[in-house]
DNA sequence: CCTGCACCTTGTCATCGTGACAAGGTCAAG
DNA sequence: CTTGACCTTGTCACGATGACAAGGTGCAGG
């Protein structure tokens, strides 16, 4: 082919763009998940090079970092969608973000309480189990019988 | 057809067997999950009536209750498989059951700590957010910037 | 210029436990 | 016999992620 479009990826890189692997390394979100977030619509479809490689700007990477941090705080993708729209809304009220955060805190606490309940029940049983060679075991007995 | 095998389900019922719905109600494990546990091999394939309905004995229901309680304590199916084999082993040592229980307690505590970490981080941010009509919000700022 | 390697593309399957639905068979009662 | 409740199997879905496969792209070294 005439015209010689160079590679287009190297040009993009020279202009400061990232391919997906670089964006992943820079944002802390795996390439796998970046593609996933694109497919489910959490992020818009990335621009492509002539070779069909996705390219990302600094701004895109910034967004990915935002998403990664929100995930680490346990926000669901659905919640992150809301957080992103708030983040990108210059006229947002902080009240909305706070409401979302506190709602998630409540979810976390409910889950924590649930796990603590399991832990306490199990710990009580384990404490009552002598844990030697004999077969009698309050743990198994409790699982077997409703009475406890 | 000659022979008139009665229904075979009603006979099974008269002998004290349960169909899957009754077993579900009696054990607290949904019919859906009973089939699932059978398919993945946690429980052996149920006997069938001529009409191909699964039938369950009191003993089977007892096992299902055991499984249901273990699930409520957060044991994984894999762990339950071990617990079941211990339960059914007359020569088991209680030490093994205790080990499994304490192992699961440790898993629960790890998960609890993880969630508490999220909750604390988020709570700190939310506390610093005034939550009014103004747009500036430490929560969103933190998600956006690495520095914190 | 060719080759090889690293990385990209898409797709599918698996995880774990559960819900929901669909299309068809069985059962019991009216 | 009809009706309705329940059973059978199968598939799709969730949530977020990993792993793998088969094929294309890009770049550097020979």
XYZ file of C-alpha atoms (C1' of nucleotides) in Angstrom:
356
model
C 0.000 0.000 0.000
C 1.152 3.519 -0.751
C 0.942 6.377 1.664
C 2.989 4.783 4.388
C 0.859 5.532 7.474
C 3.850 4.711 9.673
C 2.597 2.512 12.458
C 0.117 4.801 14.129
C 0.659 3.053 17.439
C 4.159 4.402 17.797
C 2.840 7.804 16.758
C 0.121 7.579 19.362
C 2.685 6.662 21.942
C 4.853 9.588 20.981
C 1.820 11.774 21.578
C 1.499 10.395 25.050
C -1.110 7.708 24.567
C -1.044 4.289 26.182
C -1.954 0.915 24.836
C -4.056 -1.270 27.079
C -1.130 -2.929 28.830
C 0.449 0.405 29.648
C -2.871 1.805 30.783
C -3.305 -1.232 33.010
C 0.142 -0.807 34.542
C -0.419 2.914 35.033
C -3.884 2.584 36.536
C -3.640 -0.608 38.511
C -6.634 -2.083 36.705
C -5.867 -5.242 34.740
C -6.157 -5.204 30.951
C -8.730 -7.930 31.370
C -10.915 -5.703 33.511
C -10.436 -2.618 31.342
C -11.908 -4.549 28.425
C -14.640 -5.794 30.724
C -15.539 -2.295 31.904
C -15.691 -1.160 28.309
C -17.956 -4.013 27.314
C -20.430 -3.398 30.121
C -20.455 0.317 29.399
C -18.788 1.590 32.554
C -16.253 3.365 30.346
C -16.787 4.498 26.747
C -15.237 2.459 23.916
C -11.561 3.325 23.592
C -10.191 4.859 20.428
C -8.276 2.450 18.222
C -5.115 2.563 16.160
C -5.090 1.389 12.540
C -4.002 -1.971 13.916
C -7.122 -2.063 16.070
C -5.251 -1.567 19.337
C -7.066 0.395 22.024
C -5.334 3.630 23.007
C -5.814 5.581 26.201
C -5.105 9.167 27.152
C -3.836 10.402 30.507
C -7.397 11.311 31.242
C -8.632 7.801 30.532
C -5.953 6.398 32.809
C -7.032 8.819 35.488
C -10.577 7.514 35.207
C -9.324 3.945 35.402
C -7.427 4.768 38.566
C -10.602 6.248 40.012
C -12.454 3.052 39.206
C -9.695 0.898 40.654
C -9.690 2.792 43.936
C -13.450 2.637 44.197
C -13.292 -1.126 43.663
C -10.711 -1.429 46.407
C -13.169 0.300 48.703
C -15.693 -2.345 47.785
C -18.037 -0.249 45.665
C -19.997 -2.247 43.117
C -19.740 -1.406 39.446
C -23.213 0.052 39.632
C -22.203 2.356 42.471
C -19.032 3.299 40.631
C -21.126 4.336 37.672
C -22.844 6.843 39.935
C -19.605 7.981 41.521
C -18.086 8.542 38.105
C -20.988 10.660 36.946
C -20.741 12.703 40.138
C -17.023 13.059 39.733
C -17.436 14.334 36.200
C -20.260 16.688 37.110
C -18.894 20.126 37.955
C -22.235 21.079 39.491
C -22.622 18.057 41.684
C -23.520 18.409 45.312
C -21.209 16.686 47.738
C -24.335 15.532 49.565
C -24.984 12.929 46.900
C -21.478 11.499 47.105
C -21.693 11.393 50.873
C -25.026 9.643 50.700
C -23.555 6.988 48.410
C -20.535 6.520 50.628
C -22.609 6.157 53.776
C -24.952 3.769 52.027
C -21.953 1.633 51.173
C -20.644 1.899 54.720
C -23.980 0.504 55.875
C -23.681 -2.374 53.416
C -20.195 -3.126 54.642
C -21.326 -3.103 58.228
C -24.195 -5.458 57.498
C -21.793 -7.859 55.851
C -19.338 -7.521 58.706
C -22.031 -8.304 61.233
C -23.097 -11.327 59.237
C -19.553 -12.686 59.134
C -19.018 -11.908 62.796
C -22.142 -13.881 63.622
C -20.751 -16.860 61.750
C -17.367 -16.474 63.333
C -18.771 -16.235 66.850
C -21.026 -19.243 66.409
C -18.217 -21.291 64.986
C -15.736 -20.165 67.577
C -18.096 -21.124 70.368
C -18.478 -24.575 68.889
C -14.756 -24.981 68.322
C -14.033 -23.926 71.891
C -16.315 -26.661 73.135
C -14.584 -29.254 70.960
C -11.662 -30.899 72.709
C -10.003 -31.638 69.402
C -8.344 -34.945 70.212
C -8.579 -38.481 68.859
C -12.015 -39.132 70.262
C -14.888 -38.951 67.783
C -17.400 -36.890 69.738
C -17.439 -33.347 68.454
C -19.853 -30.514 69.279
C -19.222 -28.941 65.889
C -20.513 -31.891 63.909
C -23.259 -32.520 66.421
C -24.493 -28.982 66.094
C -24.552 -29.176 62.322
C -26.497 -32.435 62.562
C -29.134 -31.404 65.093
C -31.418 -28.430 65.170
C -31.337 -28.315 68.950
C -28.647 -26.067 70.227
C -50.512 -50.462 30.120
C -51.256 -53.556 32.129
C -49.801 -54.301 35.530
C -51.014 -51.119 37.166
C -47.948 -50.181 39.182
C -50.073 -47.802 41.236
C -48.243 -44.528 41.261
C -45.129 -45.527 43.109
C -44.797 -41.945 44.362
C -47.783 -42.256 46.622
C -46.424 -45.605 47.789
C -43.063 -44.037 48.503
C -44.785 -41.309 50.454
C -46.726 -43.801 52.468
C -43.418 -45.412 53.351
C -42.157 -42.124 54.664
C -40.212 -40.808 51.680
C -40.201 -37.216 50.489
C -40.222 -35.790 47.024
C -37.814 -32.956 46.358
C -40.216 -30.199 47.356
C -41.009 -31.863 50.656
C -37.335 -32.564 51.283
C -36.612 -28.903 50.581
C -39.275 -27.743 53.003
C -38.125 -30.203 55.656
C -34.436 -29.408 55.316
C -34.419 -25.718 54.567
C -32.393 -26.255 51.405
C -34.169 -25.175 48.222
C -35.102 -27.778 45.639
C -32.905 -25.851 43.249
C -29.877 -26.317 45.484
C -30.628 -29.948 46.253
C -30.424 -30.694 42.525
C -27.292 -28.609 42.347
C -25.620 -30.477 45.192
C -26.501 -33.740 43.510
C -25.064 -32.613 40.206
C -21.764 -31.489 41.679
C -21.493 -34.701 43.675
C -21.875 -33.306 47.180
C -24.729 -35.741 47.726
C -25.247 -39.053 45.900
C -27.897 -39.275 43.145
C -31.323 -39.629 44.700
C -33.432 -42.716 44.065
C -36.250 -42.172 41.597
C -39.867 -43.237 41.316
C -41.208 -44.771 38.102
C -42.242 -41.277 37.142
C -38.625 -40.178 37.532
C -39.240 -38.097 40.634
C -36.418 -37.954 43.148
C -37.301 -39.440 46.545
C -35.572 -38.764 49.828
C -35.448 -40.646 53.102
C -35.400 -39.132 56.559
C -31.716 -39.782 56.521
C -31.242 -37.849 53.285
C -33.188 -34.942 54.734
C -30.986 -35.070 57.796
C -27.930 -34.778 55.577
C -29.488 -31.869 53.733
C -30.146 -30.084 56.994
C -26.507 -30.635 57.925
C -25.449 -29.086 54.649
C -27.832 -26.186 55.070
C -26.514 -25.360 58.530
C -22.927 -25.575 57.375
C -23.732 -23.156 54.545
C -25.296 -20.740 57.026
C -22.015 -20.817 58.903
C -20.299 -19.828 55.679
C -18.511 -23.090 54.911
C -17.748 -23.587 51.251
C -19.089 -26.610 49.436
C -15.593 -28.036 49.426
C -15.336 -27.686 53.196
C -18.775 -29.176 53.628
C -17.663 -32.201 51.661
C -14.978 -32.737 54.284
C -17.340 -32.075 57.170
C -19.814 -34.573 55.761
C -17.210 -37.277 55.453
C -16.120 -36.602 59.022
C -19.706 -36.639 60.211
C -20.291 -39.992 58.588
C -17.045 -41.479 59.842
C -17.592 -43.257 63.134
C -13.833 -43.363 63.673
C -13.154 -39.737 63.007
C -11.080 -37.695 65.366
C -12.661 -34.494 66.588
C -9.308 -32.849 66.012
C -9.890 -32.823 62.292
C -13.293 -31.167 62.612
C -11.863 -28.599 64.978
C -9.046 -27.867 62.584
C -11.511 -27.276 59.763
C -13.649 -25.042 61.941
C -10.725 -22.957 63.099
C -9.440 -22.696 59.562
C -12.801 -21.302 58.551
C -12.803 -18.948 61.543
C -9.505 -17.593 60.269
C -10.966 -17.108 56.786
C -13.921 -15.280 58.260
C -11.682 -13.031 60.298
C -9.550 -12.186 57.286
C -12.647 -11.216 55.368
C -13.965 -9.238 58.322
C -10.717 -7.309 58.599
C -10.775 -6.573 54.897
C -14.294 -5.187 55.084
C -13.498 -3.230 58.223
C -10.579 -1.646 56.431
C -12.868 -0.532 53.639
C -15.469 0.702 56.078
C -12.973 2.692 58.119
C -11.407 4.292 55.063
C -14.765 5.214 53.679
C -16.084 6.450 56.991
C -13.083 8.709 57.422
C -13.683 10.201 54.006
C -17.391 10.603 54.586
C -16.757 12.328 57.899
C -14.582 14.868 56.132
C -17.265 15.521 53.522
C -19.625 18.280 54.553
C -22.386 16.810 52.411
C -24.094 19.978 51.285
C -24.815 21.656 47.957
C -21.225 22.628 47.316
C -19.346 20.468 44.833
C -16.089 19.931 46.681
C -15.976 16.478 48.169
C -13.071 14.645 49.804
C -14.552 11.308 48.830
C -14.393 11.965 45.110
C -11.087 13.750 45.458
C -9.573 10.805 47.200
C -10.778 8.401 44.559
C -9.329 10.662 41.899
C -5.901 11.291 43.425
C -3.322 8.871 44.707
C -2.172 11.314 47.382
C -3.946 10.801 50.637
C 13.688 -8.565 4.762
C 12.681 -12.253 7.914
C 12.056 -14.136 12.275
C 10.829 -14.302 16.939
C 8.861 -12.519 20.892
C 5.817 -9.693 23.393
C 1.689 -7.809 23.244
C -2.750 -7.017 21.264
C -7.547 -8.804 19.540
C -11.757 -11.644 20.351
C -13.993 -15.535 22.331
C -15.162 -19.075 25.707
C -15.052 -21.585 30.107
C -14.545 -21.541 35.195
C -15.271 -19.806 39.590
C -19.356 -19.859 43.733
C -23.943 -20.156 45.084
C -28.124 -18.900 43.812
C -32.350 -17.201 41.249
C -35.394 -17.250 37.380
C -37.423 -19.020 33.451
C -38.940 -22.307 29.737
C -40.848 -26.482 27.793
C -42.466 -30.637 28.877
C -43.880 -34.788 32.015
C -46.407 -36.609 36.388
C -49.633 -36.736 39.873
C -53.767 -36.219 42.476
C -58.197 -34.384 42.996
C -62.550 -32.810 41.122
C -60.780 -35.965 31.395
C -59.365 -31.600 32.969
C -56.952 -28.706 35.881
C -53.388 -27.101 38.597
C -49.547 -28.045 41.407
C -45.415 -30.035 41.277
C -41.718 -32.472 39.069
C -38.034 -33.057 35.144
C -34.157 -31.017 32.431
C -31.953 -27.196 30.378
C -30.275 -22.498 29.901
C -29.239 -17.653 31.179
C -28.066 -14.471 34.752
C -25.705 -12.312 38.507
C -20.422 -10.139 40.293
C -15.907 -9.672 39.363
C -12.212 -11.987 37.942
C -8.885 -15.462 36.051
C -7.225 -18.511 32.498
C -6.775 -20.155 28.065
C -6.994 -20.412 22.922
C -6.334 -18.895 18.222
C -4.996 -15.381 15.477
C -3.237 -10.447 14.360
C 0.277 -6.450 15.276
C 4.511 -4.185 16.386
C 9.148 -3.854 17.068
C 13.940 -5.168 17.450
C 17.830 -8.029 16.249
C 20.057 -10.811 12.884
